[in-house]
CSV table of C-alpha atoms in Angstrom, one decimal:
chain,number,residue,atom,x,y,z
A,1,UNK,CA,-14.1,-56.8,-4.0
A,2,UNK,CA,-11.8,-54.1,-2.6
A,3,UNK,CA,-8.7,-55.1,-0.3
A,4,UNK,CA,-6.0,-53.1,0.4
A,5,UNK,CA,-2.8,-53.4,-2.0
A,6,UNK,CA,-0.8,-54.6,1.3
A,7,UNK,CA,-3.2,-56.8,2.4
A,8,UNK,CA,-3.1,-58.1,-0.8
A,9,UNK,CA,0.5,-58.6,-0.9
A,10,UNK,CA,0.8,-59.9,2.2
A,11,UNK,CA,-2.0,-62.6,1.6
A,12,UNK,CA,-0.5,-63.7,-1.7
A,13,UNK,CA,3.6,-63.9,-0.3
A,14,UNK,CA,3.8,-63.8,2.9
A,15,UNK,CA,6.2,-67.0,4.5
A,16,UNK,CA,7.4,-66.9,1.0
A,17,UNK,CA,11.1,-67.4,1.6
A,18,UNK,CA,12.2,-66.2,-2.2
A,19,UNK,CA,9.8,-63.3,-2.8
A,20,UNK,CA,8.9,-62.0,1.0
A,21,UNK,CA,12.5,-60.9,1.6
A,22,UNK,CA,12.7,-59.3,-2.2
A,23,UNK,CA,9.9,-57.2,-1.6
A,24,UNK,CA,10.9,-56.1,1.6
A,25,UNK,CA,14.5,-55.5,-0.2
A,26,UNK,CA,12.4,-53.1,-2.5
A,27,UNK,CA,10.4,-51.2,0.2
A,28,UNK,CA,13.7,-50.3,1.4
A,29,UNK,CA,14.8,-49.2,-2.0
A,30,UNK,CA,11.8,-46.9,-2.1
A,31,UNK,CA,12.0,-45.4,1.2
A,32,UNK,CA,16.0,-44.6,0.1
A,33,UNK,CA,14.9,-43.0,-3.4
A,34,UNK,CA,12.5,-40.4,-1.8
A,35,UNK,CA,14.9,-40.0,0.9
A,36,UNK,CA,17.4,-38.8,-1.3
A,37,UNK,CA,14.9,-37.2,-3.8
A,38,UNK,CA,13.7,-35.2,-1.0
A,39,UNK,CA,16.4,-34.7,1.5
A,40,UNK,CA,19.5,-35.4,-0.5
A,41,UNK,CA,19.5,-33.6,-3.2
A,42,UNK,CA,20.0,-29.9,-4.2
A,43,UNK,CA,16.4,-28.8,-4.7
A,44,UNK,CA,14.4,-31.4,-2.6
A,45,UNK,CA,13.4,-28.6,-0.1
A,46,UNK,CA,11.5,-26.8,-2.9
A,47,UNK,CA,8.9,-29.3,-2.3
A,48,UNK,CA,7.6,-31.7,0.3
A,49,UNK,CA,7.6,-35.6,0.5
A,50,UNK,CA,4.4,-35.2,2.1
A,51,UNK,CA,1.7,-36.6,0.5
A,52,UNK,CA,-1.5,-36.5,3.0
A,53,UNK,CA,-2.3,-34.2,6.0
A,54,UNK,CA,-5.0,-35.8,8.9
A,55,UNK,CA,-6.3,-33.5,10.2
A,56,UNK,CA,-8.2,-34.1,13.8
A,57,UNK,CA,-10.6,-31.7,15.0
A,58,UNK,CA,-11.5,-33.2,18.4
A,59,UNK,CA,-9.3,-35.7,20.4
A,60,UNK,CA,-12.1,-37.7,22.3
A,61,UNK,CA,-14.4,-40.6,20.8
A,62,UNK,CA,-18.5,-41.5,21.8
A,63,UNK,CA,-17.1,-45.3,21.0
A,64,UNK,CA,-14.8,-47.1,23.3
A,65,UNK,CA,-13.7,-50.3,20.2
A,66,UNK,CA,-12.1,-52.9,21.2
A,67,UNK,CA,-9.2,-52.9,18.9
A,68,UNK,CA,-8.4,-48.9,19.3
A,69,UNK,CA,-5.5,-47.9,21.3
A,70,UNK,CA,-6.9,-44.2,21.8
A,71,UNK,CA,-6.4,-43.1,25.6
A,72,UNK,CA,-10.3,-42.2,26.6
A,73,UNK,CA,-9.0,-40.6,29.7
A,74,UNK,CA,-7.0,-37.7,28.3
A,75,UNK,CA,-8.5,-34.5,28.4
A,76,UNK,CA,-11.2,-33.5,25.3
A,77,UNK,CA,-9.4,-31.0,22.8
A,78,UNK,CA,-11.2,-28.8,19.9
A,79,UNK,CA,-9.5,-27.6,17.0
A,80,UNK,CA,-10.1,-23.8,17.1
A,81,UNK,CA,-11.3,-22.6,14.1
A,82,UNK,CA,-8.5,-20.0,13.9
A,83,UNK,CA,-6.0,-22.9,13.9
A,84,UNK,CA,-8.1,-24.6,10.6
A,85,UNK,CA,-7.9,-21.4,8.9
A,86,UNK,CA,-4.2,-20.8,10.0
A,87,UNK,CA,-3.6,-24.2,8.1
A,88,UNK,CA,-5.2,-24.1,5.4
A,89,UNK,CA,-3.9,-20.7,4.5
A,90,UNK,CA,-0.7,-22.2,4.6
A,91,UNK,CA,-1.5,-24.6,2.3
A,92,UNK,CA,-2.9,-21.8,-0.3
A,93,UNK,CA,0.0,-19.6,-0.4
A,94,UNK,CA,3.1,-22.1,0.1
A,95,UNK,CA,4.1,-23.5,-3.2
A,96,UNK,CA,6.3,-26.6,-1.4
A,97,UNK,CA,2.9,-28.0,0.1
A,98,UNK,CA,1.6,-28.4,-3.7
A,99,UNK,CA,2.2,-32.1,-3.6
A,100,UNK,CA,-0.5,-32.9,-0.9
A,101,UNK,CA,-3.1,-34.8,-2.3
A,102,UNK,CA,-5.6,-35.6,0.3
A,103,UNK,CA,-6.5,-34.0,3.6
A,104,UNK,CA,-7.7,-36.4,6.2
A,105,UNK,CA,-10.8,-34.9,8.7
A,106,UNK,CA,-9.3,-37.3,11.4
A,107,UNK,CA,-7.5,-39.5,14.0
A,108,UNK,CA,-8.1,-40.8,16.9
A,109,UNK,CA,-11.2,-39.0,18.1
A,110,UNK,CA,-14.3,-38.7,16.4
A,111,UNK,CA,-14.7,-35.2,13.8
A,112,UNK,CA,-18.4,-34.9,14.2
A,113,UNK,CA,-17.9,-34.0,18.3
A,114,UNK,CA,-16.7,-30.7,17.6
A,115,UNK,CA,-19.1,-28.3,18.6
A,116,UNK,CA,-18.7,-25.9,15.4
A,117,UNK,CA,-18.3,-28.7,13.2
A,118,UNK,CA,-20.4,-26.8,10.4
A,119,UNK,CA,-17.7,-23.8,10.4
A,120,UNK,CA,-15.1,-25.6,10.1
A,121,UNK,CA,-16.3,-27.3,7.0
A,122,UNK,CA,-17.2,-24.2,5.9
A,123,UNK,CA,-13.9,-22.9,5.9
A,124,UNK,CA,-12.2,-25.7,4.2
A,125,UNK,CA,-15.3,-25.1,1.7
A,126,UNK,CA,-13.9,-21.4,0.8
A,127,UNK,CA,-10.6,-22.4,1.0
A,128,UNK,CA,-11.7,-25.0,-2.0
A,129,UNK,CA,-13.5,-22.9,-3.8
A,130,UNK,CA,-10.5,-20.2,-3.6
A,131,UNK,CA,-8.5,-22.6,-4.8
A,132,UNK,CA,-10.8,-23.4,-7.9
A,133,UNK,CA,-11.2,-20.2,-8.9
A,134,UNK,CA,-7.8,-19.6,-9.2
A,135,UNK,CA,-7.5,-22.3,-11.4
A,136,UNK,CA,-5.0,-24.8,-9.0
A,137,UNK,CA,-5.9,-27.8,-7.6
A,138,UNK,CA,-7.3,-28.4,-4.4
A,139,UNK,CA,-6.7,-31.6,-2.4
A,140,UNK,CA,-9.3,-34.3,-1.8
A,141,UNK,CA,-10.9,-33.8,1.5
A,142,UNK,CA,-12.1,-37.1,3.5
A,143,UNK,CA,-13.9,-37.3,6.4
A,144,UNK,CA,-14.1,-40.6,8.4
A,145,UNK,CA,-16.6,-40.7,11.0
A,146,UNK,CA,-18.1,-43.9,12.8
A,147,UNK,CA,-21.5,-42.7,11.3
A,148,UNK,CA,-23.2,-42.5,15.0
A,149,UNK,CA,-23.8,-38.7,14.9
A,150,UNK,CA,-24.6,-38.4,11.3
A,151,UNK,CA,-28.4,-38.1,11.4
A,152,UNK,CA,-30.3,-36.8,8.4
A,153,UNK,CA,-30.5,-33.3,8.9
A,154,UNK,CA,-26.7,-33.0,10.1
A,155,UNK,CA,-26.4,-35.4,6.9
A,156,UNK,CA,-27.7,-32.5,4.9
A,157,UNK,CA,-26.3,-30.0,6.3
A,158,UNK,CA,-22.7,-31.4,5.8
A,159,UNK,CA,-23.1,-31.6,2.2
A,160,UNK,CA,-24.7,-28.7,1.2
A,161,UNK,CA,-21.2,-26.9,2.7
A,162,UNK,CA,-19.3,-28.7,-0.3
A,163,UNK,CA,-16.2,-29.3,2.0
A,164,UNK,CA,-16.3,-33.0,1.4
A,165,UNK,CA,-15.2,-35.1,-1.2
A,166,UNK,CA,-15.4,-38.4,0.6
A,167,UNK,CA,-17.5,-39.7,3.2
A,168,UNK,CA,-16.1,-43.2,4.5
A,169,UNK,CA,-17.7,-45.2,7.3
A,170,UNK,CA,-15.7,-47.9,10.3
A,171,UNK,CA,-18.1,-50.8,9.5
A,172,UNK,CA,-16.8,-53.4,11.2
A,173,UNK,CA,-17.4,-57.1,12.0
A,174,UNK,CA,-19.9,-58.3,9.6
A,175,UNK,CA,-22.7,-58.8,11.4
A,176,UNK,CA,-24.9,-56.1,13.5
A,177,UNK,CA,-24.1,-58.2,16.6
A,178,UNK,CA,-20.3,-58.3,16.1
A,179,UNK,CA,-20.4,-54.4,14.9
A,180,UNK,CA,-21.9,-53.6,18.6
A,181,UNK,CA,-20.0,-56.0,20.1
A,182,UNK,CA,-16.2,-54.7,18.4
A,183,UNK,CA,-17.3,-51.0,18.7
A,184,UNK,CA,-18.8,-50.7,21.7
A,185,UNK,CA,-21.5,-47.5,22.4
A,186,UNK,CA,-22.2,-48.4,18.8
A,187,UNK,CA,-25.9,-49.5,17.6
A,188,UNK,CA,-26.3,-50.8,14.2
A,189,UNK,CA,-30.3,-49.9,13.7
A,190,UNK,CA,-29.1,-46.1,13.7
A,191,UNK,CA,-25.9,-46.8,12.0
A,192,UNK,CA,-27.8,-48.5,8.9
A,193,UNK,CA,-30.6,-45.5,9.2
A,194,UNK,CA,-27.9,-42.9,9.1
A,195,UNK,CA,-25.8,-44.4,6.3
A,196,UNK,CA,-29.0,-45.2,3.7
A,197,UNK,CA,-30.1,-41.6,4.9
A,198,UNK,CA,-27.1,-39.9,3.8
A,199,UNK,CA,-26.8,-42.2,0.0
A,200,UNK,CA,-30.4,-41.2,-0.7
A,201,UNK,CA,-29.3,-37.2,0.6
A,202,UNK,CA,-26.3,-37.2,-1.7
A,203,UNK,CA,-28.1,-38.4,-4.6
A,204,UNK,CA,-31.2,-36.0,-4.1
A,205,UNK,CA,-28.8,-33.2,-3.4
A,206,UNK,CA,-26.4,-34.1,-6.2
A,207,UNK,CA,-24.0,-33.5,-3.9
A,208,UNK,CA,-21.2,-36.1,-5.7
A,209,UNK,CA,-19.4,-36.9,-2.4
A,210,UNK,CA,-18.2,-40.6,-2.6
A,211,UNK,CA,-19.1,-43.1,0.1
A,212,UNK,CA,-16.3,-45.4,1.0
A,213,UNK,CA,-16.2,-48.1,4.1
A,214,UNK,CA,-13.4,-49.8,5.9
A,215,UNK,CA,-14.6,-53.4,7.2
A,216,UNK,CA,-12.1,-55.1,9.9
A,217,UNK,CA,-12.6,-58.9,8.9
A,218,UNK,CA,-11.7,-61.1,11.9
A,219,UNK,CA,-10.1,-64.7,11.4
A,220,UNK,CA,-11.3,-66.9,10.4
A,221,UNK,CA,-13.3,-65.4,8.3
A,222,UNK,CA,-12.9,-65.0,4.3
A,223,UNK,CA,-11.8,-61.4,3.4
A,224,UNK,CA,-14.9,-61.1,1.0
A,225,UNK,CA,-18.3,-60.0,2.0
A,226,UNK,CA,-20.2,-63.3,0.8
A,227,UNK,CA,-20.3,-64.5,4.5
A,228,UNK,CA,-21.8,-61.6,6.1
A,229,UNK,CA,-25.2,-60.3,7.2
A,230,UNK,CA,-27.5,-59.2,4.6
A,231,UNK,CA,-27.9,-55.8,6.0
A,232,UNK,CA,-24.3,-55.5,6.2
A,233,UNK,CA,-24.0,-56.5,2.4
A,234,UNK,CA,-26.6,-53.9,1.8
A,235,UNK,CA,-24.8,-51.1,3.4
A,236,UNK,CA,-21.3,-51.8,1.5
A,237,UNK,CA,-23.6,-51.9,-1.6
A,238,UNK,CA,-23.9,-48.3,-1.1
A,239,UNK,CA,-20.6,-47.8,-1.4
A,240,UNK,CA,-18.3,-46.3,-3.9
A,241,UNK,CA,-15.2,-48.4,-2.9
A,242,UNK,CA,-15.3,-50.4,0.0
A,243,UNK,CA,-12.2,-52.2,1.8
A,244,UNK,CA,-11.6,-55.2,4.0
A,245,UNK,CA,-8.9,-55.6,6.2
A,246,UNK,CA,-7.4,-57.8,9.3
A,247,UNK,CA,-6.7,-55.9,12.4
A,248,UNK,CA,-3.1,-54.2,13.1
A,249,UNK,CA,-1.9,-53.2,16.8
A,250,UNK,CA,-1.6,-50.1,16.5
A,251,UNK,CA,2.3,-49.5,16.2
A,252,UNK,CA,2.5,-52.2,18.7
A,253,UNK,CA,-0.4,-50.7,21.6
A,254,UNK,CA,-2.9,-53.3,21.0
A,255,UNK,CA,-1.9,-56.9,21.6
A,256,UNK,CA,-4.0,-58.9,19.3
A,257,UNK,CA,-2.6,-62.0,20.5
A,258,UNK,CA,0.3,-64.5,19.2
A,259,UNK,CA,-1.7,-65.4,15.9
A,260,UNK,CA,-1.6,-61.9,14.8
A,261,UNK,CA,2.3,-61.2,15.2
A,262,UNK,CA,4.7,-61.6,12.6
A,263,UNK,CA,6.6,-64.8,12.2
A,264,UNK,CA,9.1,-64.1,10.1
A,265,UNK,CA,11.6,-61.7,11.0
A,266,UNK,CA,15.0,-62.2,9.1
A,267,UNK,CA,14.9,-59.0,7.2
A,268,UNK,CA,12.9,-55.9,8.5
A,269,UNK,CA,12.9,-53.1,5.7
A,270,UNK,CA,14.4,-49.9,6.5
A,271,UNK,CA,12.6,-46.4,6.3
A,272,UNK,CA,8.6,-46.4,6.3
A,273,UNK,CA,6.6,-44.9,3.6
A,274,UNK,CA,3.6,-43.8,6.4
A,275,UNK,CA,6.2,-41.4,8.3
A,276,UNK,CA,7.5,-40.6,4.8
A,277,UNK,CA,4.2,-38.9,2.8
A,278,UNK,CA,2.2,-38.1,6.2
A,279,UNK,CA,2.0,-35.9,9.3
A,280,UNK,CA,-0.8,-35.6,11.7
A,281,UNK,CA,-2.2,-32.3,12.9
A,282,UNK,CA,-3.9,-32.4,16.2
A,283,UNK,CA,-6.4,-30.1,18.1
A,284,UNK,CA,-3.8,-28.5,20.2
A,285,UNK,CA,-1.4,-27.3,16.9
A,286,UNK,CA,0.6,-30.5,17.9
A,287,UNK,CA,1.9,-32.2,14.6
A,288,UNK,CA,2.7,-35.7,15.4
A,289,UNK,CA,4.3,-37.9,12.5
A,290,UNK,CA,2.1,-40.7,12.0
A,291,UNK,CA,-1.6,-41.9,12.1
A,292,UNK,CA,-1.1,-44.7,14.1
A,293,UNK,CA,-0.2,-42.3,16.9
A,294,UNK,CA,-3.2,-42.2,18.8
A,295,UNK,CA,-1.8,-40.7,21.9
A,296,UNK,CA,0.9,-38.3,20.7
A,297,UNK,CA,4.6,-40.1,21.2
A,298,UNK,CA,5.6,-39.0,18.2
A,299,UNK,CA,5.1,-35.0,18.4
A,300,UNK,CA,7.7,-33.2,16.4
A,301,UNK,CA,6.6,-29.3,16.6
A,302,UNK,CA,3.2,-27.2,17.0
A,303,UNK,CA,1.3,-24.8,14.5
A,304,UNK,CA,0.7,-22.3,17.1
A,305,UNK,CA,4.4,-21.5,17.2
A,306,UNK,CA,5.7,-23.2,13.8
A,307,UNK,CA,4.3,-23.4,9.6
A,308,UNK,CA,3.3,-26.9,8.4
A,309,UNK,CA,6.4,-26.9,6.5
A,310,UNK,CA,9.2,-25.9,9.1
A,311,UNK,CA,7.4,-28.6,10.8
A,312,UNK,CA,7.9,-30.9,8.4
A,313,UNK,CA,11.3,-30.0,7.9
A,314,UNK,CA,12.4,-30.1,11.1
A,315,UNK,CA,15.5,-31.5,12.8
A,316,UNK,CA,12.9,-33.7,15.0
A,317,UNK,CA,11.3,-34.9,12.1
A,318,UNK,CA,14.1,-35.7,10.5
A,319,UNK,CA,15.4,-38.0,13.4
A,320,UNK,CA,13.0,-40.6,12.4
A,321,UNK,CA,13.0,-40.5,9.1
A,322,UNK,CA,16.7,-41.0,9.3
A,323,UNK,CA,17.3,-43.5,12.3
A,324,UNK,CA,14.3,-46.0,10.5
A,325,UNK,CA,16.5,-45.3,7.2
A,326,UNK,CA,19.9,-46.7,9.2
A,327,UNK,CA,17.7,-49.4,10.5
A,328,UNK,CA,17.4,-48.4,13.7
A,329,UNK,CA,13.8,-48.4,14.4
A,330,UNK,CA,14.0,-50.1,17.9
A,331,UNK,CA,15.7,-46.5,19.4
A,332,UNK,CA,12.1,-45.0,18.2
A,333,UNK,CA,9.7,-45.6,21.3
A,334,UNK,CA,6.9,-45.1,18.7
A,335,UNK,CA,8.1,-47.1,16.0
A,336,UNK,CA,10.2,-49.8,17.5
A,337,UNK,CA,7.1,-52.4,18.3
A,338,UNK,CA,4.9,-51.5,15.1
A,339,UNK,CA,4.1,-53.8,12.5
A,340,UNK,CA,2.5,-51.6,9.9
A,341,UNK,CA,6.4,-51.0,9.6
């Protein structure tokens, strides 16, 4: 059984009055020792605290879920394909972007609406093998999809590009009813088609892309899979790595009701470790800071005007790195309500 490392940690101390506030103490710890690594010291700006890029092609969703805090009625966006190659050109040829280890093919909207979604994979695909050849290493590339558009022959075409190292799936609820029920426009029949399509495609294509799922596990249910539907069970059989969580709000948009909120609140860590390895880029050449930013509060710069790194080091990213590093998190109209935090 997979569950996160903070889920994890929270099941096994949270309301623990000795060890809950000392690791909380050391989260803060953390955030100050890449702070200063980073953004401190002589040299930090010879490479980047940044960790992971998401990357979102498309800004809309088919799927309306329940727990999302995605606005469905601002406008539709594509990621030109100039803008993807802009990118990742950037990321070839600027030695302070080395440390980026993943590249994330999403946020809020759904990658597989873009209408020349089978370019852009093939650019990151040259791009990778570019980077191959020259004998430097190329991050992992992850694409999360809800699985509703992936039919076989889309399935195939996908990996035969080569763009993708990871495939991972929003399979939520644990049984087909509550998957249509939480992510509503989904259907599970085509969503268990499409899933055992794309496992037998990979392995007759020896393709090698891992298959990974993120289950949301509602109270009061177990966080292990023994409870659940036998088709569901099937599906994260399939799976490389699989994960179970417990729904979050969403830096504070959703409001999944009193049992869900923190209770315990005498010592809120300082800094956050999301803002502090991530940045989102959006359709538009927005950058926003965070991938609980759904609907853009937190924009710091654009890519049509600015590189990935001057966005990153810039004076209005830097404003909340270093007001949630003084502890003052509630001046951040993103941040001040999240509980990722």
């Amino acid at each position: 059984m997979f569950i996160t490392l903070r889920e994890k940690i929270k099941s096994a101390f949270y309301g623990n009055r000795v060890v809950w506030p000392l690791l909380l103490r050391a989260k803060t710890l953390w955030y100050a020792l890449h702070y200063w690594f980073y953004y401190q010291r002589k040299n930090g700006a010879q490479s980047t605290s940044l960790r992971e890029l998401n990357i979102e092609f498309n800004s809309t969703c088919n799927l309306r879920c329940k727990f999302c805090s995605l606005d469905f009625d601002k406008p539709r966006e594509y990621m030109p394909t100039e803008l993807l190659e802009k990118i990742f050109s950037e990321l070839d040829s600027d030695a302070r972007l080395a440390n980026i280890q993943h590249i994330n093919l999403y946020n809020g909207g759904e990658t597989l609406l873009h209408p020349k979604r089978l370019e852009m994979f093939q650019t990151i695909a040259r791009f990778k093998n570019k980077s191959r050849q020259a004998g430097k290493k190329f991050p992992k590339v992850l694409l999360l999809t809800n699985g509703m558009l992936l039919r076989e022959k889309l399935a195939r075409e996908i990996l035969a590009t080569g763009a993708l190292d990871v495939i991972q799936f929003s399979l939520d609820g644990g049984t087909p009813e509550r998957f249509e029920d939480l992510r509503v426009n989904a259907k599970w029949k085509p969503f268990y088609e499409n899933v055992q399509a794309l496992h037998r495609l990979n392995a007759e294509m020896n393709a090698g892309v891992k298959l990974k799922s993120i289950t949301i596990v509602e109270e009061p249910h177990p966080l292990k899979i023994d409870w659940m539907h036998p088709e569901f069970k099937h599906i994260i059989g399939l799976m490389h790595h699989y994960e179970l969580r417990r729904l979050h709000d969403w830096g504070g948009e959703v409001d999944l009701g009193e049992g869900q909120k923190s209770k315990q609140k005498k010592y809120e860590p300082k800094g956050c470790m999301l803002l502090m390895h991530q940045m989102v880029l959006l359709p538009n050449g927005d950058v926003t800071v965070c991938c609980n930013d759904l609907n853009s509060k937190g924009v710091i710069g654009n890519l049509n005007t600015s590189s990935v790194f001057d966005v990153y080091a810039s004076r209005e990213r830097r404003v909340y790195l270093d007001k949630l590093r003084q502890g003052k998190k509630a001046e951040l109209e993103l941040c001040k309500n999240c509980e990722v935090f």
